[in-house]
Coordinates of C-alpha atoms in Angstrom, one line a residue:
X1 CA -26.4 0.8 1.4
X2 CA -23.1 2.8 2.4
X3 CA -20.8 3.5 -0.4
X4 CA -16.9 4.5 -0.6
X5 CA -14.7 4.3 -3.3
X6 CA -12.1 2.4 -4.8
X7 CA -8.6 4.2 -3.5
X8 CA -6.9 6.1 -6.0
X9 CA -9.8 6.1 -8.2
X10 CA -13.3 7.8 -8.9
X11 CA -15.4 4.4 -8.9
X12 CA -17.9 4.4 -6.4
X13 CA -18.6 0.9 -4.8
X14 CA -21.0 -0.3 -1.9
X15 CA -19.1 -1.5 1.3
X16 CA -20.9 -4.8 0.6
X17 CA -19.4 -6.6 -2.2
X18 CA -21.3 -9.9 -3.5
X19 CA -19.0 -13.0 -3.7
X20 CA -20.5 -15.2 -5.9
X21 CA -17.8 -18.3 -5.7
X22 CA -21.4 -20.8 -5.2
X23 CA -22.9 -19.9 -8.2
X24 CA -22.4 -23.3 -10.2
X25 CA -22.0 -25.9 -7.5
X26 CA -24.2 -24.8 -4.6
X27 CA -26.6 -22.4 -6.5
X28 CA -28.1 -22.9 -9.7
X29 CA -28.0 -20.3 -12.6
X30 CA -31.6 -19.2 -11.6
X31 CA -30.3 -19.0 -8.3
X32 CA -27.7 -16.9 -9.0
X33 CA -29.8 -14.5 -11.3
X34 CA -32.2 -13.8 -8.1
X35 CA -28.9 -13.3 -6.0
X36 CA -27.5 -10.4 -8.2
X37 CA -31.3 -9.1 -9.1
X38 CA -32.0 -9.1 -5.4
X39 CA -28.2 -7.1 -4.4
X40 CA -28.4 -4.6 -7.2
X41 CA -32.0 -3.7 -6.0
X42 CA -30.4 -3.2 -2.6
X43 CA -27.7 -0.9 -3.8
X44 CA -25.1 -3.3 -3.7
X45 CA -23.1 -2.8 -7.0
X46 CA -19.8 -4.3 -6.6
X47 CA -19.8 -8.1 -7.6
X48 CA -16.5 -10.3 -7.1
X49 CA -15.6 -13.6 -9.0
X50 CA -12.4 -15.3 -10.7
X51 CA -11.6 -17.8 -13.1
X52 CA -11.8 -21.0 -11.0
X53 CA -15.1 -20.4 -9.6
X54 CA -17.1 -22.1 -8.9
X55 CA -15.6 -23.4 -5.3
X56 CA -14.5 -25.9 -4.9
X57 CA -12.7 -26.0 -8.2
X58 CA -13.0 -29.0 -10.4
X59 CA -12.5 -29.7 -14.4
X60 CA -16.2 -29.7 -15.0
X61 CA -17.1 -26.7 -13.3
X62 CA -14.6 -24.1 -13.9
X63 CA -15.5 -21.1 -15.1
X64 CA -18.9 -21.4 -14.4
X65 CA -19.7 -18.9 -11.9
X66 CA -18.2 -16.4 -14.4
X67 CA -20.7 -18.1 -17.3
X68 CA -23.4 -17.6 -14.6
X69 CA -22.7 -13.8 -14.1
X70 CA -22.1 -13.0 -18.4
X71 CA -25.4 -14.7 -18.7
X72 CA -27.0 -12.5 -16.0
X73 CA -25.1 -9.7 -18.0
X74 CA -27.0 -10.8 -21.0
X75 CA -30.3 -10.7 -19.5
X76 CA -30.6 -7.8 -17.8
X77 CA -28.4 -5.3 -19.7
X78 CA -27.2 -4.0 -16.2
X79 CA -22.8 -4.3 -17.1
X80 CA -22.8 -1.0 -16.6
X81 CA -24.9 -1.3 -13.0
X82 CA -22.0 -3.2 -11.8
X83 CA -17.8 -2.5 -10.8
X84 CA -17.4 -6.0 -11.9
X85 CA -14.3 -7.8 -10.2
X86 CA -12.4 -11.3 -11.5
X87 CA -8.8 -13.1 -11.0
X88 CA -6.5 -15.0 -12.6
X89 CA -5.4 -18.3 -10.9
X90 CA -1.8 -18.8 -9.5
X91 CA 0.1 -21.9 -9.6
X92 CA -1.1 -24.6 -8.1
X93 CA -0.9 -28.3 -9.0
X94 CA -4.5 -29.6 -9.1
X95 CA -5.6 -26.9 -11.7
X96 CA -3.7 -28.0 -14.6
X97 CA -7.1 -28.0 -16.7
X98 CA -7.5 -24.3 -16.1
X99 CA -4.6 -23.5 -18.6
X100 CA -1.3 -25.1 -19.8
X101 CA 0.9 -22.6 -17.0
X102 CA -0.5 -21.3 -13.9
X103 CA 1.6 -18.4 -13.8
X104 CA 2.0 -14.9 -14.4
X105 CA 3.7 -14.5 -17.5
X106 CA 2.3 -12.1 -20.3
X107 CA 0.9 -15.1 -22.1
X108 CA -1.1 -16.5 -19.7
X109 CA -2.6 -13.0 -18.0
X110 CA -3.7 -12.5 -21.7
X111 CA -5.3 -15.8 -22.4
X112 CA -7.0 -16.2 -18.7
X113 CA -8.2 -12.7 -19.1
X114 CA -9.5 -12.7 -22.4
X115 CA -11.3 -16.4 -21.4
X116 CA -12.5 -14.6 -18.4
X117 CA -14.3 -11.7 -20.7
X118 CA -15.6 -14.3 -22.9
X119 CA -17.4 -16.0 -20.0
X120 CA -18.5 -12.6 -18.6
X121 CA -20.0 -11.3 -21.9
X122 CA -18.2 -8.5 -21.3
X123 CA -15.3 -6.1 -22.9
X124 CA -13.5 -5.0 -19.6
X125 CA -13.0 -5.6 -15.9
X126 CA -13.3 -3.0 -13.4
X127 CA -11.0 -4.9 -11.3
X128 CA -8.4 -7.9 -12.2
X129 CA -6.6 -9.4 -9.6
X130 CA -3.9 -11.6 -8.9
X131 CA -5.6 -14.8 -6.9
X132 CA -2.3 -16.2 -5.4
X133 CA 1.6 -15.0 -5.2
X134 CA 4.0 -17.3 -8.1
X135 CA 5.9 -17.5 -5.3
X136 CA 5.9 -19.8 -2.1
X137 CA 4.7 -17.9 1.0
X138 CA 2.5 -18.3 3.6
X139 CA -1.2 -20.5 3.0
X140 CA -4.0 -21.2 4.8
X141 CA -3.4 -22.9 8.3
X142 CA 0.0 -21.7 8.4
X143 CA 1.7 -19.5 11.3
X144 CA 4.9 -18.1 10.0
X145 CA 7.0 -18.3 6.6
X146 CA 7.9 -21.9 5.7
X147 CA 9.5 -21.7 1.9
X148 CA 10.8 -25.0 0.5
X149 CA 12.2 -25.4 -3.0
X150 CA 11.4 -22.2 -4.3
X151 CA 12.5 -21.9 -8.1
X152 CA 10.8 -18.7 -8.6
X153 CA 12.6 -15.5 -10.1
X154 CA 11.3 -12.2 -9.0
X155 CA 9.1 -11.0 -11.8
X156 CA 6.6 -7.8 -10.6
X157 CA 8.2 -5.6 -12.9
X158 CA 6.9 -8.1 -15.9
X159 CA 3.5 -8.8 -14.4
X160 CA 3.0 -4.8 -13.6
X161 CA 4.0 -3.7 -17.2
X162 CA 1.7 -6.2 -18.4
X163 CA -1.4 -5.5 -16.4
X164 CA -0.5 -2.1 -17.5
X165 CA -0.6 -2.7 -21.2
X166 CA -4.3 -4.2 -20.5
X167 CA -5.1 -1.1 -18.9
X168 CA -4.0 1.0 -21.4
X169 CA -6.3 -1.2 -24.5
X170 CA -9.2 -1.0 -22.3
X171 CA -9.5 -4.5 -21.4
X172 CA -9.1 -4.2 -17.5
X173 CA -9.6 -0.1 -15.8
X174 CA -7.5 -1.2 -12.4
X175 CA -5.7 -4.2 -10.4
X176 CA -5.6 -5.8 -7.4
X177 CA -3.9 -8.7 -5.5
X178 CA -5.5 -11.4 -3.5
X179 CA -3.8 -13.9 -1.0
X180 CA -0.7 -11.4 -0.3
X181 CA 1.0 -10.5 2.3
X182 CA 2.4 -7.0 2.9
X183 CA 6.4 -7.5 1.3
X184 CA 4.5 -8.5 -1.8
X185 CA 2.1 -5.7 -1.9
X186 CA 5.1 -3.7 -1.4
X187 CA 7.2 -4.6 -4.3
X188 CA 4.2 -4.2 -6.4
X189 CA 3.5 -0.8 -5.4
X190 CA 7.3 0.3 -5.5
X191 CA 7.4 -1.0 -9.2
X192 CA 4.3 1.2 -9.8
X193 CA 6.2 4.1 -8.2
X194 CA 9.5 4.2 -10.2
X195 CA 8.5 2.8 -13.5
X196 CA 5.0 4.8 -13.5
X197 CA 3.0 1.6 -13.9
X198 CA -0.5 0.8 -13.2
X199 CA -0.9 0.8 -9.3
X200 CA -2.5 -2.2 -7.2
X201 CA -5.6 -0.7 -5.8
X202 CA -6.9 -3.8 -3.7
X203 CA -5.7 -6.2 -1.8
X204 CA -8.2 -9.0 -1.0
X205 CA -7.7 -11.1 1.7
X206 CA -9.3 -13.4 4.4
X207 CA -10.3 -11.1 7.2
X208 CA -13.0 -11.8 10.2
X209 CA -13.5 -12.3 13.9
X210 CA -11.5 -15.1 13.5
X211 CA -8.6 -14.0 11.5
X212 CA -7.4 -10.6 12.3
X213 CA -4.4 -11.5 10.7
X214 CA -4.4 -8.4 8.4
X215 CA -4.4 -6.0 11.2
X216 CA -0.6 -7.0 12.1
X217 CA 1.3 -5.2 8.9
X218 CA -1.1 -5.6 6.1
X219 CA -3.2 -3.1 7.7
X220 CA -0.6 -0.2 7.8
X221 CA 0.6 -0.6 4.3
X222 CA -3.2 -0.3 3.4
X223 CA -3.6 2.9 5.4
X224 CA -0.3 4.5 4.2
X225 CA -0.2 3.5 1.0
X226 CA -3.9 3.7 0.1
X227 CA -4.4 0.6 -0.9
X228 CA -8.6 -1.4 -0.1
X229 CA -8.8 -4.2 1.2
X230 CA -11.6 -6.6 0.1
X231 CA -12.4 -8.5 2.9
X232 CA -13.5 -12.1 2.1
X233 CA -15.1 -14.9 4.5
X234 CA -16.0 -12.1 7.1
X235 CA -18.4 -14.9 8.5
X236 CA -15.2 -18.0 8.5
X237 CA -17.3 -20.2 6.1
X238 CA -20.6 -19.5 8.2
X239 CA -19.3 -20.7 11.5
X240 CA -19.4 -16.6 12.5
X241 CA -23.3 -17.2 12.3
X242 CA -23.3 -19.3 15.0
X243 CA -25.3 -21.8 13.5
X244 CA -22.4 -25.0 14.1
X245 CA -23.4 -23.8 18.2
X246 CA -26.8 -25.6 17.8
X247 CA -25.9 -29.0 18.1
X248 CA -28.8 -29.4 14.6
X249 CA -27.2 -30.7 11.7
X250 CA -26.5 -28.5 8.8
X251 CA -25.9 -30.7 5.7
X252 CA -26.5 -28.0 2.9
X253 CA -23.5 -26.0 4.8
X254 CA -20.5 -25.9 3.1
X255 CA -18.5 -27.2 6.0
X256 CA -20.8 -30.3 5.5
X257 CA -20.3 -30.4 2.0
X258 CA -16.3 -29.8 1.8
X259 CA -15.2 -30.6 5.1
X260 CA -11.3 -29.9 3.9
X261 CA -12.3 -26.3 4.7
X262 CA -12.4 -26.9 8.2
X263 CA -9.5 -24.0 8.6
X264 CA -12.3 -22.7 11.2
X265 CA -13.4 -25.6 13.0
X266 CA -10.7 -25.8 15.6
X267 CA -12.0 -26.1 19.2
X268 CA -10.1 -22.5 19.6
X269 CA -12.5 -21.2 17.3
X270 CA -15.5 -22.9 18.5
X271 CA -14.5 -21.4 22.0
X272 CA -13.8 -17.9 20.5
X273 CA -17.2 -18.2 18.5
X274 CA -19.3 -19.2 21.5
X275 CA -17.7 -15.8 23.4
X276 CA -18.6 -13.4 20.4
X277 CA -22.2 -14.6 20.5
X278 CA -22.9 -13.8 23.9
X279 CA -21.4 -10.8 23.6
X280 CA -23.7 -10.1 20.2
X281 CA -27.0 -11.3 22.3
X282 CA -25.8 -9.0 25.2
X283 CA -26.1 -6.0 23.0
X284 CA -29.3 -7.1 21.3
X285 CA -27.3 -8.4 17.8
X286 CA -26.9 -11.6 16.0
X287 CA -23.3 -12.8 15.5
X288 CA -24.2 -12.6 12.3
X289 CA -24.6 -8.8 12.3
X290 CA -21.6 -8.3 15.0
X291 CA -19.6 -10.2 12.9
X292 CA -20.0 -8.2 9.7
X293 CA -20.5 -4.8 11.1
X294 CA -16.8 -5.5 12.8
X295 CA -15.4 -6.0 9.4
X296 CA -17.3 -3.4 7.6
X297 CA -16.4 -0.5 10.3
X298 CA -12.3 -1.5 9.8
X299 CA -10.9 1.8 8.5
X300 CA -8.5 -0.3 5.6
X301 CA -11.5 -1.9 4.4
X302 CA -12.9 -0.7 1.4
X303 CA -15.8 -3.5 1.2
X304 CA -16.7 -6.9 2.8
X305 CA -17.6 -9.5 0.4
X306 CA -20.5 -11.7 1.6
X307 CA -21.5 -15.0 0.1
X308 CA -24.8 -16.5 0.5
X309 CA -26.3 -20.1 -0.4
X310 CA -29.8 -18.6 -0.1
X311 CA -31.8 -15.4 -0.2
X312 CA -32.5 -16.0 3.3
X313 CA -29.0 -15.5 4.3
X314 CA -28.4 -13.0 1.4
X315 CA -30.9 -10.6 2.9
X316 CA -29.7 -10.6 6.5
X317 CA -26.3 -10.3 5.2
X318 CA -27.3 -7.1 3.5
X319 CA -29.2 -5.6 5.9
X320 CA -26.2 -5.8 8.1
X321 CA -25.3 -2.6 6.8
X322 CA -26.8 -0.2 8.9
X323 CA -25.5 -1.9 11.9
X324 CA -23.0 0.2 14.0
X325 CA -20.8 -1.3 16.9
X326 CA -20.1 0.9 20.2
X327 CA -17.0 1.6 21.5
X328 CA -18.2 -0.8 24.3
X329 CA -19.1 -3.4 22.1
X330 CA -15.5 -3.0 20.0
X331 CA -13.9 -3.2 23.7
X332 CA -15.3 -6.7 24.8
X333 CA -14.2 -7.9 21.2
X334 CA -10.5 -7.1 21.6
X335 CA -10.5 -8.4 24.8
X336 CA -12.0 -11.9 23.2
X337 CA -9.3 -11.3 20.8
X338 CA -6.2 -11.4 23.5
X339 CA -7.2 -14.4 25.4
X340 CA -7.8 -16.5 21.6
X341 CA -5.7 -14.6 19.2
X342 CA -6.6 -15.4 15.4
X343 CA -7.9 -19.2 16.2
X344 CA -7.8 -19.7 12.5
X345 CA -4.5 -18.6 10.5

């Protein structure tokens, strides 16, 4: 395994992070435990979860992933061997079953965190992340900014003050954001700088060969301000494994079970995936190896979050840590990006 440190900390984390959002729906408790056993054995010491997992979020499975991680901690006693990240869900009209208000008010943050800690059977989190901005801003599948009836009032200072208090009492060590844009990230960083409050250390956003929008502005913020990207969906819901190009049916794949997650299924995504697979095969790689290695090699990426529903997938994904892409391969990848740029916004 390869390691780095969370920016502005002394916490060592693996360059591959275990994503767990399938635990509780696509994966049973025993399967989730087996994945965590194997990942830790292979040197993956960084696990990511969220209060709203498993995905798709439903009332009957709300919090199921955190509960499965919690029973694994209780069974193995390995909490101290894991760098654990979780998230508080931001506003969504469909998730009213999570708590009375899906906002980042002090009461909501305290309530969500305490419930996550209880489910996870731990008394602290290494990283606590804001899963979505409270304000209306860019969303999946949308290019450009479209704000309608945004009643949000600026509360960056209050949110950081609340998180700062939780850091001081030891319930969380560090904080991060997720699905945030450059303006929001910089606002948090400026509030921290001028008011001596806890600093955002990570941002968890989508990043893959099919979606490199992070490079446009957010990457510069990360590099200049020393914030680490935790890149999620590096295989674009399995599309960048190449399995959907074979013509075979995959009834247990996420895109088959949950067709609403179709942002990587456009004609442009399919065409780009074919071109990327050709590059990989020409250089003796699988598409999975090339896709994950591409993400892991980016300077602004602290760790890439991999998720798997089978042990075979997990083993293949973790093994890609040893793959290094040559400058020739990277140039060929950029040539495809120039022709079909970011087909999955």
